[in-house]
Coordinates of C-alpha atoms in Angstrom, one line a residue:
Chain N
M141 CA -0.3 0.6 -0.6
I142 CA 0.8 3.9 -1.0
E143 CA 0.7 5.1 2.1
R144 CA 1.9 9.0 0.8
L145 CA 1.8 10.4 -2.0
Q146 CA 3.9 13.8 -2.7
M147 CA 4.6 15.6 -5.4
T148 CA 6.5 18.6 -6.5
N149 CA 6.1 21.0 -10.5
F150 CA 3.7 18.1 -11.2
K151 CA 1.0 18.8 -13.5
G152 CA -1.5 21.5 -12.0
V153 CA 0.7 20.8 -8.2
K154 CA 3.5 23.2 -7.5
E155 CA 3.7 21.2 -4.4
G156 CA 2.1 19.3 -2.0
S157 CA 0.7 15.8 -0.3
I158 CA -1.9 13.7 0.7
D159 CA -2.1 10.4 2.6
L160 CA -3.7 7.2 2.0
S161 CA -5.9 5.1 3.2
P162 CA -6.7 1.3 1.7
I163 CA -9.1 2.5 -0.2
T164 CA -9.3 6.8 -0.2
I165 CA -12.0 8.8 -1.5
L166 CA -10.9 11.8 -3.5
V167 CA -13.5 14.9 -2.9
G168 CA -13.1 18.2 -4.3
S169 CA -14.2 20.9 -6.7
N170 CA -13.1 21.0 -10.5
N171 CA -9.2 21.9 -10.2
S172 CA -8.5 20.2 -7.3
A173 CA -6.0 18.3 -8.4
K174 CA -7.8 14.9 -7.6
S175 CA -6.5 13.5 -11.2
T176 CA -3.5 14.4 -11.3
I177 CA -3.6 12.9 -7.9
L178 CA -4.5 10.1 -9.6
E179 CA -2.2 10.3 -12.3
A180 CA 1.2 10.4 -10.4
L181 CA -0.5 7.2 -8.7
F182 CA -0.9 5.6 -12.0
M183 CA 2.4 6.3 -13.2
G184 CA 3.3 4.3 -10.2
M185 CA 7.2 5.1 -10.3
N186 CA 7.2 3.7 -14.5
P187 CA 5.3 5.7 -17.3
F188 CA 6.5 3.6 -19.7
R189 CA 4.8 -0.1 -18.6
P190 CA 2.0 -1.5 -20.3
V191 CA -1.4 -1.8 -18.9
P192 CA -4.8 -2.8 -20.9
Y193 CA -5.5 0.1 -23.4
F194 CA -5.8 0.5 -26.7
I195 CA -5.1 4.2 -27.3
P196 CA -5.5 4.6 -31.3
K197 CA -2.5 6.2 -33.7
A198 CA -0.1 5.4 -29.7
V199 CA 3.6 4.4 -31.2
N200 CA 2.8 1.7 -28.3
N201 CA 0.1 -0.8 -28.7
P202 CA -1.0 -1.9 -25.5
S203 CA -0.6 1.6 -24.4
T204 CA 1.9 2.6 -22.0
V205 CA 0.7 5.0 -18.7
I206 CA 2.3 7.8 -20.4
D207 CA 0.1 7.1 -23.6
V208 CA -2.8 7.3 -21.8
L209 CA -2.1 10.2 -20.1
S210 CA -1.0 11.7 -23.3
Y211 CA -4.5 10.8 -24.8
L212 CA -6.3 11.9 -21.5
H213 CA -4.6 15.5 -22.3
K214 CA -4.6 15.7 -25.7
T215 CA -5.6 19.0 -27.2
L216 CA -6.8 19.7 -30.5
D217 CA -3.7 21.2 -32.1
Y218 CA -1.5 19.6 -29.1
E219 CA -0.1 16.2 -28.2
G220 CA 3.5 16.8 -26.5
F221 CA 4.1 16.1 -23.1
A222 CA 4.8 19.3 -21.5
F223 CA 1.5 18.7 -19.5
L224 CA 3.6 16.8 -17.0
L225 CA 5.4 19.5 -16.5
Y226 CA 3.6 23.2 -14.1
N227 CA 3.3 25.5 -16.0
Y228 CA 4.1 23.2 -18.5
S229 CA 7.7 24.4 -18.4
A230 CA 9.5 22.9 -14.8
K231 CA 12.6 22.0 -14.8
E232 CA 12.0 19.4 -12.2
A233 CA 9.2 17.7 -11.3
E234 CA 9.9 15.3 -8.9
I235 CA 6.3 12.5 -7.0
K236 CA 7.6 10.2 -4.5
Y237 CA 5.5 7.6 -3.2
V238 CA 5.5 6.2 0.6
S239 CA 5.0 2.7 1.4
K240 CA 6.7 0.7 4.1
E241 CA 5.1 -2.5 2.9
L242 CA 6.2 -2.2 -0.8
E243 CA 9.5 -1.7 0.2
A244 CA 9.7 -3.4 3.7
N245 CA 13.3 -5.1 2.2
Q246 CA 14.7 -2.5 1.9
S247 CA 16.2 0.7 3.4
Q248 CA 14.7 3.2 2.0
N249 CA 10.7 3.2 2.3
K250 CA 10.3 6.2 -0.1
N251 CA 10.5 5.5 -4.3
W252 CA 10.6 7.9 -6.2
L253 CA 10.4 9.7 -10.2
K254 CA 12.3 12.4 -11.5
L255 CA 10.9 13.7 -15.0
R256 CA 13.3 16.5 -15.5
R257 CA 13.3 19.1 -18.4
F258 CA 16.3 19.8 -20.7
Y259 CA 16.0 21.6 -24.6
H260 CA 12.6 19.7 -25.6
K261 CA 12.4 16.3 -24.5
I262 CA 11.8 15.1 -20.4
Y263 CA 14.1 12.0 -19.1
F264 CA 12.6 10.2 -16.5
T265 CA 14.7 9.3 -13.4
S266 CA 13.7 6.6 -10.9
S267 CA 14.6 5.8 -7.3
N268 CA 15.9 2.3 -8.1
S269 CA 19.1 2.7 -9.7
A270 CA 19.7 -0.3 -11.4
V271 CA 16.6 1.3 -14.1
N272 CA 18.4 3.8 -15.1
T273 CA 20.6 2.2 -17.9
E274 CA 20.8 5.4 -20.0
K275 CA 23.1 8.4 -19.5
T276 CA 23.4 12.3 -20.8
Q277 CA 24.7 15.6 -19.9
M278 CA 22.4 18.2 -18.8
D279 CA 24.3 21.2 -18.4
E280 CA 27.1 20.7 -16.6
E281 CA 25.7 17.2 -14.3
T282 CA 25.5 13.9 -15.9
I283 CA 22.2 12.6 -15.2
R284 CA 21.1 8.7 -15.7
Y285 CA 18.1 8.3 -16.5
F286 CA 15.4 5.2 -17.9
G287 CA 13.0 6.6 -20.7
R288 CA 12.6 10.1 -22.3
A289 CA 9.4 11.6 -24.0
S290 CA 9.1 15.7 -26.1
M291 CA 7.9 18.1 -25.0
D292 CA 6.6 18.7 -28.7
D293 CA 4.9 15.6 -30.2
S294 CA 3.6 11.9 -28.9
K295 CA 7.0 10.3 -29.1
C296 CA 9.0 8.7 -26.3
D297 CA 11.8 6.1 -25.8
V298 CA 11.6 3.4 -23.8
F299 CA 14.6 1.2 -21.8
T300 CA 12.6 -0.6 -18.9
F301 CA 8.8 -1.7 -19.0
D302 CA 10.0 -3.6 -15.6
T303 CA 7.2 -2.4 -12.6
L304 CA 9.0 -0.5 -10.0
L305 CA 6.2 0.1 -8.0
A306 CA 3.3 -2.2 -7.1
E307 CA 0.5 -1.8 -10.2
T308 CA -1.9 0.7 -10.6
L309 CA -4.2 0.6 -13.1
L310 CA -6.8 4.1 -14.3
V311 CA -10.0 3.8 -14.6
S312 CA -12.3 6.6 -16.3
P313 CA -14.9 7.0 -18.0
K314 CA -12.2 8.8 -20.6
L315 CA -10.4 5.5 -21.2
I316 CA -13.7 3.2 -22.2
V317 CA -13.6 3.3 -26.5
A318 CA -9.7 2.6 -25.0
G319 CA -10.5 -0.1 -22.6
Y320 CA -12.8 -2.0 -25.6
D321 CA -10.5 -1.8 -27.5
Y322 CA -8.0 -3.4 -25.3
L323 CA -10.3 -6.1 -24.9
R324 CA -11.0 -7.2 -29.2
H325 CA -7.5 -7.3 -29.7
E326 CA -6.6 -9.3 -26.3
W327 CA -10.4 -11.4 -26.7
A328 CA -8.6 -15.2 -26.6
T329 CA -7.3 -14.0 -23.8
V330 CA -10.9 -13.2 -22.4
V331 CA -12.7 -15.6 -23.5
N332 CA -11.2 -18.9 -22.7
S333 CA -10.4 -17.4 -19.1
K334 CA -13.6 -17.3 -16.6
I335 CA -13.4 -13.9 -16.2
A336 CA -16.1 -12.7 -18.5
R337 CA -18.2 -15.3 -16.9
T338 CA -17.6 -14.6 -13.2
V339 CA -18.0 -10.9 -13.8
A340 CA -21.5 -11.3 -16.2
K341 CA -23.1 -13.8 -12.7
D342 CA -22.3 -10.9 -10.7
I343 CA -24.1 -8.1 -13.4
S344 CA -26.7 -10.4 -13.5
T345 CA -27.5 -9.2 -9.7
L346 CA -27.3 -6.2 -10.2
S347 CA -29.8 -6.3 -13.5
P348 CA -33.5 -6.8 -14.1
E349 CA -31.7 -9.1 -17.0
Q350 CA -29.7 -12.6 -16.2
Y351 CA -26.3 -12.9 -18.2
I352 CA -24.5 -15.9 -18.0
D353 CA -21.6 -14.9 -20.1
F354 CA -19.7 -12.1 -22.3
T355 CA -18.0 -13.5 -25.1
M356 CA -16.9 -12.0 -28.7
E357 CA -18.0 -12.2 -31.5
P358 CA -17.3 -11.5 -35.5
V359 CA -19.6 -9.1 -36.5
I360 CA -19.6 -7.8 -40.8
G361 CA -16.3 -5.9 -41.5
G362 CA -14.4 -9.3 -40.1
K363 CA -14.6 -7.0 -36.5
L364 CA -15.2 -8.6 -33.0
D365 CA -17.6 -7.6 -31.2
I366 CA -18.3 -7.9 -27.2
N367 CA -21.5 -9.8 -26.1
A368 CA -23.4 -10.9 -23.0
Y369 CA -25.5 -13.7 -23.2
L370 CA -28.5 -14.0 -21.6
E371 CA -30.0 -17.2 -20.1
D372 CA -32.8 -17.0 -22.6
G373 CA -30.4 -18.1 -25.1
R374 CA -30.9 -14.2 -26.6
R375 CA -27.4 -12.6 -26.8
I376 CA -27.0 -7.9 -26.9
R377 CA -24.0 -6.6 -27.7
L378 CA -22.3 -4.9 -24.8
G379 CA -22.6 -1.6 -26.3
D380 CA -26.2 -1.7 -26.3
L381 CA -26.5 -2.5 -22.8
G382 CA -26.3 1.1 -20.6
E383 CA -23.6 2.5 -19.4
G384 CA -23.8 2.0 -16.3
I385 CA -23.6 -2.0 -17.2
Q386 CA -20.5 -1.4 -19.6
S387 CA -18.3 0.9 -17.5
Y388 CA -19.1 -1.8 -14.3
F389 CA -18.1 -4.8 -17.3
L390 CA -15.1 -2.9 -18.4
S391 CA -13.4 -2.2 -15.0
R392 CA -14.2 -5.8 -14.2
I393 CA -12.5 -7.6 -16.6
L394 CA -9.6 -4.8 -16.9
F395 CA -8.3 -5.5 -13.3
E396 CA -9.5 -9.0 -13.8
L397 CA -6.3 -9.0 -16.5
A398 CA -4.1 -6.5 -15.0
N399 CA -4.5 -7.4 -11.6
P400 CA -3.3 -4.2 -10.2
K401 CA -2.5 -3.8 -6.5
I402 CA -3.3 -0.3 -6.5
L403 CA -6.8 0.3 -8.4
L404 CA -7.6 3.9 -9.3
W405 CA -11.1 5.4 -10.2
D406 CA -12.2 9.3 -12.2
D407 CA -14.6 9.9 -11.2
I408 CA -17.1 6.9 -9.7
E409 CA -20.3 8.7 -10.0
S410 CA -20.3 8.2 -13.8
H411 CA -22.8 6.9 -15.0
L412 CA -22.9 5.1 -12.4
N413 CA -26.9 4.0 -11.3
P414 CA -27.2 3.6 -6.6
R415 CA -27.7 0.1 -7.0
I416 CA -24.3 -0.7 -9.5
L417 CA -22.6 2.5 -6.9
T418 CA -23.2 -0.1 -3.9
A419 CA -21.8 -3.6 -5.6
L420 CA -18.6 -1.5 -6.4
A421 CA -18.3 -1.1 -3.1
E422 CA -18.9 -3.7 -2.1
W423 CA -16.0 -4.9 -4.2
F424 CA -13.4 -1.9 -2.6
G425 CA -14.5 -3.9 0.3
D426 CA -13.6 -7.0 -1.4
L427 CA -10.7 -5.9 -2.4
V428 CA -8.7 -4.3 0.6
K429 CA -9.7 -7.5 2.4
Q430 CA -7.1 -9.3 -0.5
G431 CA -4.5 -6.4 0.2
K432 CA -5.3 -4.1 -2.6
Q433 CA -5.8 -0.5 -2.5
V434 CA -8.5 1.3 -4.1
V435 CA -8.4 5.6 -5.0
I436 CA -11.4 7.4 -6.3
S437 CA -12.2 11.6 -7.5
T438 CA -15.5 11.9 -7.2
H439 CA -18.2 15.2 -7.2
S440 CA -21.3 13.0 -5.9
L441 CA -21.5 13.2 -1.9
E442 CA -24.0 10.1 -2.4
A443 CA -20.9 8.0 -3.9
A444 CA -19.1 8.9 -1.0
R445 CA -20.8 8.2 1.4
V446 CA -22.5 4.6 0.4
I447 CA -19.0 3.6 -0.9
A448 CA -17.3 5.1 2.4
G449 CA -20.1 3.6 4.9
I450 CA -19.9 0.3 3.4
N451 CA -16.4 0.4 4.1
Q452 CA -15.7 2.4 6.5
E453 CA -13.2 1.6 8.9
Q454 CA -10.9 0.9 5.3
T455 CA -11.7 4.9 4.9
C456 CA -10.9 7.9 4.4
V457 CA -12.9 11.5 2.2
C458 CA -9.9 13.4 1.3
L459 CA -11.2 16.9 0.2
S460 CA -8.7 18.5 -1.4
F461 CA -8.0 21.4 -2.8
L462 CA -5.2 23.8 -4.4
K463 CA -4.0 27.2 -3.5
D464 CA -1.9 28.9 -5.4
S465 CA -1.0 26.2 -6.7
V466 CA -0.4 24.6 -4.2
L467 CA -1.8 21.1 -2.8
D468 CA -3.5 21.1 0.8
T469 CA -5.8 18.4 2.1
R470 CA -8.3 17.6 5.0
S471 CA -9.5 14.1 5.6
L472 CA -13.2 14.4 6.4
S473 CA -15.9 11.8 7.7
I474 CA -19.0 11.3 5.8
E475 CA -20.7 12.1 9.2
Q476 CA -19.1 15.9 8.8
M477 CA -19.9 16.4 5.9
E478 CA -23.3 15.7 6.2
N479 CA -23.7 17.2 9.1
L480 CA -22.1 20.5 7.2
K481 CA -24.4 19.3 4.4
T482 CA -27.5 19.5 7.0
A483 CA -25.9 23.5 7.7
G484 CA -26.6 24.4 4.6
I485 CA -22.6 23.9 3.9
D486 CA -21.2 21.5 1.3
A487 CA -18.1 20.9 1.6
R488 CA -17.0 20.0 -2.2
T489 CA -17.8 23.2 -2.9
T490 CA -16.1 25.3 0.5
E491 CA -13.3 22.7 1.0
A492 CA -10.5 26.0 0.6
L493 CA -12.8 27.6 3.8
L494 CA -13.0 24.9 6.2
I495 CA -10.8 24.5 9.2
Chain D
M1081 CA -22.3 43.0 -1.4
K1082 CA -20.6 40.4 -2.4
M1083 CA -22.8 37.4 -2.0
Y1084 CA -21.1 33.4 -2.1
F1085 CA -23.1 30.7 -1.4
L1086 CA -22.0 27.9 0.3
D1087 CA -24.3 25.3 -1.1
P1088 CA -24.7 26.4 -4.6
T1089 CA -27.2 24.2 -6.1
S1090 CA -29.4 24.8 -3.0
R1091 CA -32.9 26.4 -3.3
V1092 CA -31.6 30.0 -1.7
S1093 CA -28.5 30.3 -4.3
I1094 CA -30.6 29.3 -8.1
N1095 CA -33.4 31.8 -6.2
I1096 CA -31.9 34.1 -5.8
R1097 CA -29.9 33.9 -9.4
R1098 CA -33.5 34.3 -11.1
L1099 CA -33.7 37.8 -9.5
R1100 CA -32.2 38.5 -13.1
R1101 CA -34.7 37.8 -14.6
L1102 CA -36.4 41.0 -12.3
S1103 CA -33.0 42.9 -13.8
F1104 CA -31.3 43.2 -11.1
P1105 CA -27.5 43.0 -11.1
V1106 CA -27.5 39.4 -8.9
Q1107 CA -25.2 37.8 -11.9
R1108 CA -21.4 41.1 -11.1
L1109 CA -22.5 39.8 -7.0
I1110 CA -22.6 36.0 -7.3
L1111 CA -18.3 35.1 -6.6
S1112 CA -17.9 31.3 -7.2
T1113 CA -14.2 31.0 -5.7
V1114 CA -13.3 33.2 -1.8
A1115 CA -10.4 33.1 -0.6
E1116 CA -11.5 34.7 3.0
L1117 CA -15.3 34.9 4.5
S1118 CA -15.3 37.3 7.5
T1119 CA -19.3 37.8 7.7
L1120 CA -22.1 34.3 7.2
V1121 CA -26.1 34.7 6.4
V1122 CA -27.7 32.6 7.4
L1123 CA -31.8 31.8 6.5
G1124 CA -34.1 30.9 9.1
D1125 CA -36.9 29.9 7.0
G1126 CA -35.8 30.1 3.6
S1127 CA -37.9 31.5 0.2
P1128 CA -38.9 34.5 0.3
E1129 CA -36.2 34.7 2.8
D1130 CA -33.8 33.9 -0.1
E1131 CA -34.9 36.9 -2.7
I1132 CA -35.1 39.8 0.0
V1133 CA -31.6 38.7 1.0
G1134 CA -30.1 39.0 -2.5
I1135 CA -32.4 42.0 -3.4
L1136 CA -31.0 43.9 0.0
A1137 CA -27.7 42.7 -1.6
C1138 CA -28.1 44.4 -4.5
H1139 CA -28.2 47.4 -2.7
Q1140 CA -25.0 47.5 -0.3
G1141 CA -21.3 48.1 -0.5
N1142 CA -18.9 45.7 -1.4
K1143 CA -18.2 43.4 1.6
T1144 CA -18.4 39.9 0.8
V1145 CA -20.9 37.2 2.5
G1146 CA -21.1 33.8 2.6
I1147 CA -25.2 32.9 2.6
T1148 CA -26.7 29.4 3.9
K1149 CA -29.7 27.7 4.4
P1150 CA -30.2 25.1 6.7
E1151 CA -32.4 22.2 7.1
K1152 CA -33.0 23.3 10.8
H1153 CA -35.9 25.9 10.9
S1154 CA -36.5 28.6 12.7
T1155 CA -34.6 29.4 16.2
D1156 CA -32.8 25.2 16.1
A1157 CA -30.9 26.7 12.9
F1158 CA -28.5 28.7 16.1
R1159 CA -28.0 25.3 16.9
E1160 CA -25.5 24.9 13.1
I1161 CA -22.8 28.0 15.5
R1162 CA -20.8 25.3 15.7
Q1163 CA -20.4 24.5 12.2
Y1164 CA -20.0 27.7 10.2
L1165 CA -17.6 28.2 12.9
K1166 CA -15.7 25.3 10.8
I1167 CA -15.5 27.6 7.8
R1168 CA -11.9 29.4 8.8
S1169 CA -12.0 33.5 9.4
I1170 CA -15.9 33.3 10.2
N1171 CA -16.2 36.4 13.2
K1172 CA -20.0 37.9 12.1
L1173 CA -23.4 35.6 11.4
L1174 CA -26.7 37.1 10.5
F1175 CA -29.2 35.3 11.1
I1176 CA -32.9 36.3 9.6
L1177 CA -36.0 34.3 11.3
D1178 CA -39.7 35.1 10.8
Q1179 CA -41.6 36.3 14.1
D1180 CA -44.2 33.8 13.2
T1181 CA -46.9 33.6 16.3
S1182 CA -44.0 33.9 19.5
S1183 CA -43.2 36.8 21.0
L1184 CA -40.5 39.0 20.7
E1185 CA -38.6 38.2 24.4
S1186 CA -39.9 34.7 23.4
I1187 CA -37.9 34.3 20.6
F1188 CA -34.3 36.3 22.5
S1189 CA -35.1 34.3 24.8
T1190 CA -35.2 31.1 22.7
V1191 CA -31.6 32.4 20.9
E1192 CA -29.9 32.7 24.2
S1193 CA -30.9 29.0 25.7
I1194 CA -29.2 27.9 22.5
F1195 CA -26.8 30.0 23.0
R1196 CA -26.4 29.0 26.2
E1197 CA -26.6 24.7 25.1
Q1198 CA -23.6 25.0 22.3
G1199 CA -20.9 26.5 25.2
I1200 CA -21.7 29.8 23.8
T1201 CA -20.9 32.6 26.1
F1202 CA -22.8 35.7 25.2
Q1203 CA -23.5 39.4 25.5
L1204 CA -26.3 41.3 24.6
N1205 CA -23.9 43.8 23.0
R1206 CA -26.6 45.9 21.5
T1207 CA -30.1 46.6 20.3
F1208 CA -31.2 49.2 17.8
G1209 CA -33.5 51.7 18.0
D1210 CA -37.3 51.7 17.5
T1211 CA -36.6 48.6 16.3
E1212 CA -36.6 45.6 18.9
K1213 CA -36.1 43.3 16.1
V1214 CA -33.0 43.6 15.7
R1215 CA -30.3 42.3 18.3
L1216 CA -26.4 41.9 18.1
Y1217 CA -24.9 39.6 20.5
E1218 CA -21.0 39.7 21.2
C1219 CA -20.3 35.9 21.8
S1220 CA -17.4 33.6 22.5
I1221 CA -16.6 29.7 22.5
G1222 CA -13.1 29.2 24.1
N1223 CA -11.1 32.1 22.2
R1224 CA -12.9 32.3 19.5
H1225 CA -14.8 35.3 19.2
F1226 CA -17.6 36.3 16.8
A1227 CA -21.0 38.4 16.2
V1228 CA -24.2 37.8 16.0
I1229 CA -26.8 39.8 14.5
T1230 CA -30.3 37.9 14.7
V1231 CA -33.2 39.8 12.7
V1232 CA -36.6 39.1 12.9
S1233 CA -39.1 39.1 10.1
G1234 CA -42.2 40.8 10.7
L1235 CA -44.5 43.8 10.0
A1236 CA -46.3 44.8 13.8
E1237 CA -48.0 47.5 11.4
F1238 CA -49.2 44.4 9.5
T1239 CA -52.1 43.3 11.3
C1240 CA -52.2 39.5 11.7
N1241 CA -51.5 36.6 14.0
Q1242 CA -48.5 34.8 12.5
H1243 CA -46.2 37.3 11.7
M1244 CA -43.7 36.3 8.5
I1245 CA -41.1 38.3 5.9
E1246 CA -44.1 38.4 4.2
D1247 CA -45.4 41.0 5.4
H1248 CA -43.5 43.0 4.3
L1249 CA -44.2 42.6 1.1
I1250 CA -47.6 42.5 1.0
M1251 CA -47.8 46.0 2.0
L1252 CA -46.4 46.7 -0.5
A1253 CA -48.6 45.3 -2.6
G1254 CA -51.3 47.4 -0.2
F1255 CA -52.5 45.4 2.2
Q1256 CA -52.9 46.3 5.8
S1257 CA -54.1 42.5 7.2
G1258 CA -55.4 39.4 6.5
A1259 CA -55.1 36.4 8.6
S1260 CA -51.1 36.5 7.1
G1261 CA -48.7 38.1 5.3
K1262 CA -47.7 34.8 3.8
A1263 CA -51.2 33.4 3.1
Q1264 CA -52.4 36.3 1.2
W1265 CA -49.0 36.5 -0.8
Q1266 CA -49.5 33.2 -2.0
S1267 CA -52.7 34.0 -2.9
L1268 CA -51.3 36.9 -5.4
S1269 CA -50.8 35.7 -8.3
S1270 CA -46.7 35.6 -10.5
E1271 CA -47.3 38.3 -11.7
E1272 CA -48.4 40.2 -9.1
K1273 CA -45.7 38.9 -6.8
L1274 CA -43.2 39.8 -9.3
G1275 CA -44.4 43.7 -9.7
V1276 CA -43.9 43.9 -6.2
L1277 CA -40.5 42.4 -6.1
T1278 CA -39.7 44.9 -8.8
L1279 CA -40.1 47.8 -6.8
L1280 CA -37.7 46.8 -4.3
K1281 CA -34.8 47.8 -7.3
D1282 CA -35.5 51.1 -5.6
K1283 CA -33.2 51.4 -2.6
D1284 CA -35.5 54.0 -1.0
V1285 CA -38.2 51.2 -1.1
V1286 CA -36.5 48.1 0.3
E1287 CA -35.1 50.6 2.8
V1288 CA -38.3 51.0 4.0
A1289 CA -40.2 48.3 3.1
F1290 CA -37.9 46.1 5.4
P1291 CA -36.4 48.5 8.0
Q1292 CA -34.7 45.7 10.3
H1293 CA -33.5 44.1 7.8
Y1294 CA -31.6 46.9 5.9
F1295 CA -30.3 47.9 9.2
A1296 CA -28.9 44.4 9.9
F1297 CA -27.3 44.6 6.5
E1298 CA -25.7 47.7 7.0
L1299 CA -24.5 46.8 10.4
V1300 CA -22.6 43.7 8.1
E1301 CA -21.3 45.9 5.8
S1302 CA -20.2 48.4 9.0
D1303 CA -17.4 47.1 11.5
C1304 CA -19.8 46.7 14.2

């Protein structure tokens, strides 16, 4: 488990840190660094490791973390990696992952990842010196690094695909299509495992329809389509099911395939009705029992209340906000949030004012 | 007066924002972020209190106030003071509540007993001139000092058994008595209500129609 995340000059955060629990729920207004926290955790020391997404036109497919981040931040006329650096121009950014458990067998419990800008490239250096196989001269200093990304386009040079820290998986409504595309390419793995069947059974408890399996089938044009098989023999294309069910299905399957130690979920309330939300909350509890960690972001107090309520002992609701680009966070219990709400104070929008 | 809603999606926020349909300049007075907040206006009874607060704000200076409506009604709203003090730098709270069927003495006595229940040390600082409907208390919890201004809505000039903020509006509409200001206000058509609210674009009309509220808002603006 990662107990603490510290960031300097990463994306919109000049500096700041956050303490993490087995389940951490990030709540805050827009531009309060919730997604930045998730993305820093998603980088997980090695942004060049493969993840279960297929990003259109990416250099690597299955894509790497950095391809996914680039896809999430791509604007109409810009596609470099400058967004990783504060103000697009910081000379150096650093992310520290504090984890006693993961590094119990090492002398240090801080893992760090440094991003150094030199001309139009960003060089990635890890605290794990063994992977920093490459070296370059930067001004008068020689630095060692394991990967390099361009500030101007989506080109990267990767020298290790190793997982350097606990594997993390980011789930986001913006990544649904990339997740589908990954499943289409990895259909044999999915079909030949029992994963889809298990997930189908779970989904049946949340829907009036009784699904027995999900499978991939060719459709006209030679493409593969994901179908849900029903008990009565009918089949429905996954894309025709409700978006909440699609989202739940995809996340569960990707999680089972990637088997990460830390699940990150951005905007969890998106498309999810209360029944699916409750099922997710219970699933998160099961994940924690298996020794995994969950970090989610939401704008919904209802989502926070359900997830924190079901997993009270393991969960921390964390209000995040940025003041002058410095990240500040406050832990609140659901009871505290509800008391504020009763008094007419929405903690999600007044976070910077609260003591 | 600049307004900051502690719950931006609340009914209060929506009702005040809707004043723009009557050309009140609320849009430019509503802030979406504030770095500091020293004063909070707490509505004990909801609507049309919220619209009146929005209108009063249009006629005041430049001070920024938070605005909120707790779920608790009337004097029970005072039970939330400790929650409001969780907001850093709050040092002045203005409560607005209807007189209803109670006497002023009984209302203030209830308020003071709630202060005691909440462990709030208080001292009645001032009552104000010919209106006993505004009181200023100097309060503290531990070493946190703050002022509580209480405004009771309702007009004795309007002959009825239940005094509420609607008294002020219905008198403006030309009525002098009735079962209650609220019932009479609700019996008006939408157009008639809008007509009365439109009269409040004139600052002098507001000052006369809502004397205790106007006075309390001036206190908020000042460094009382």
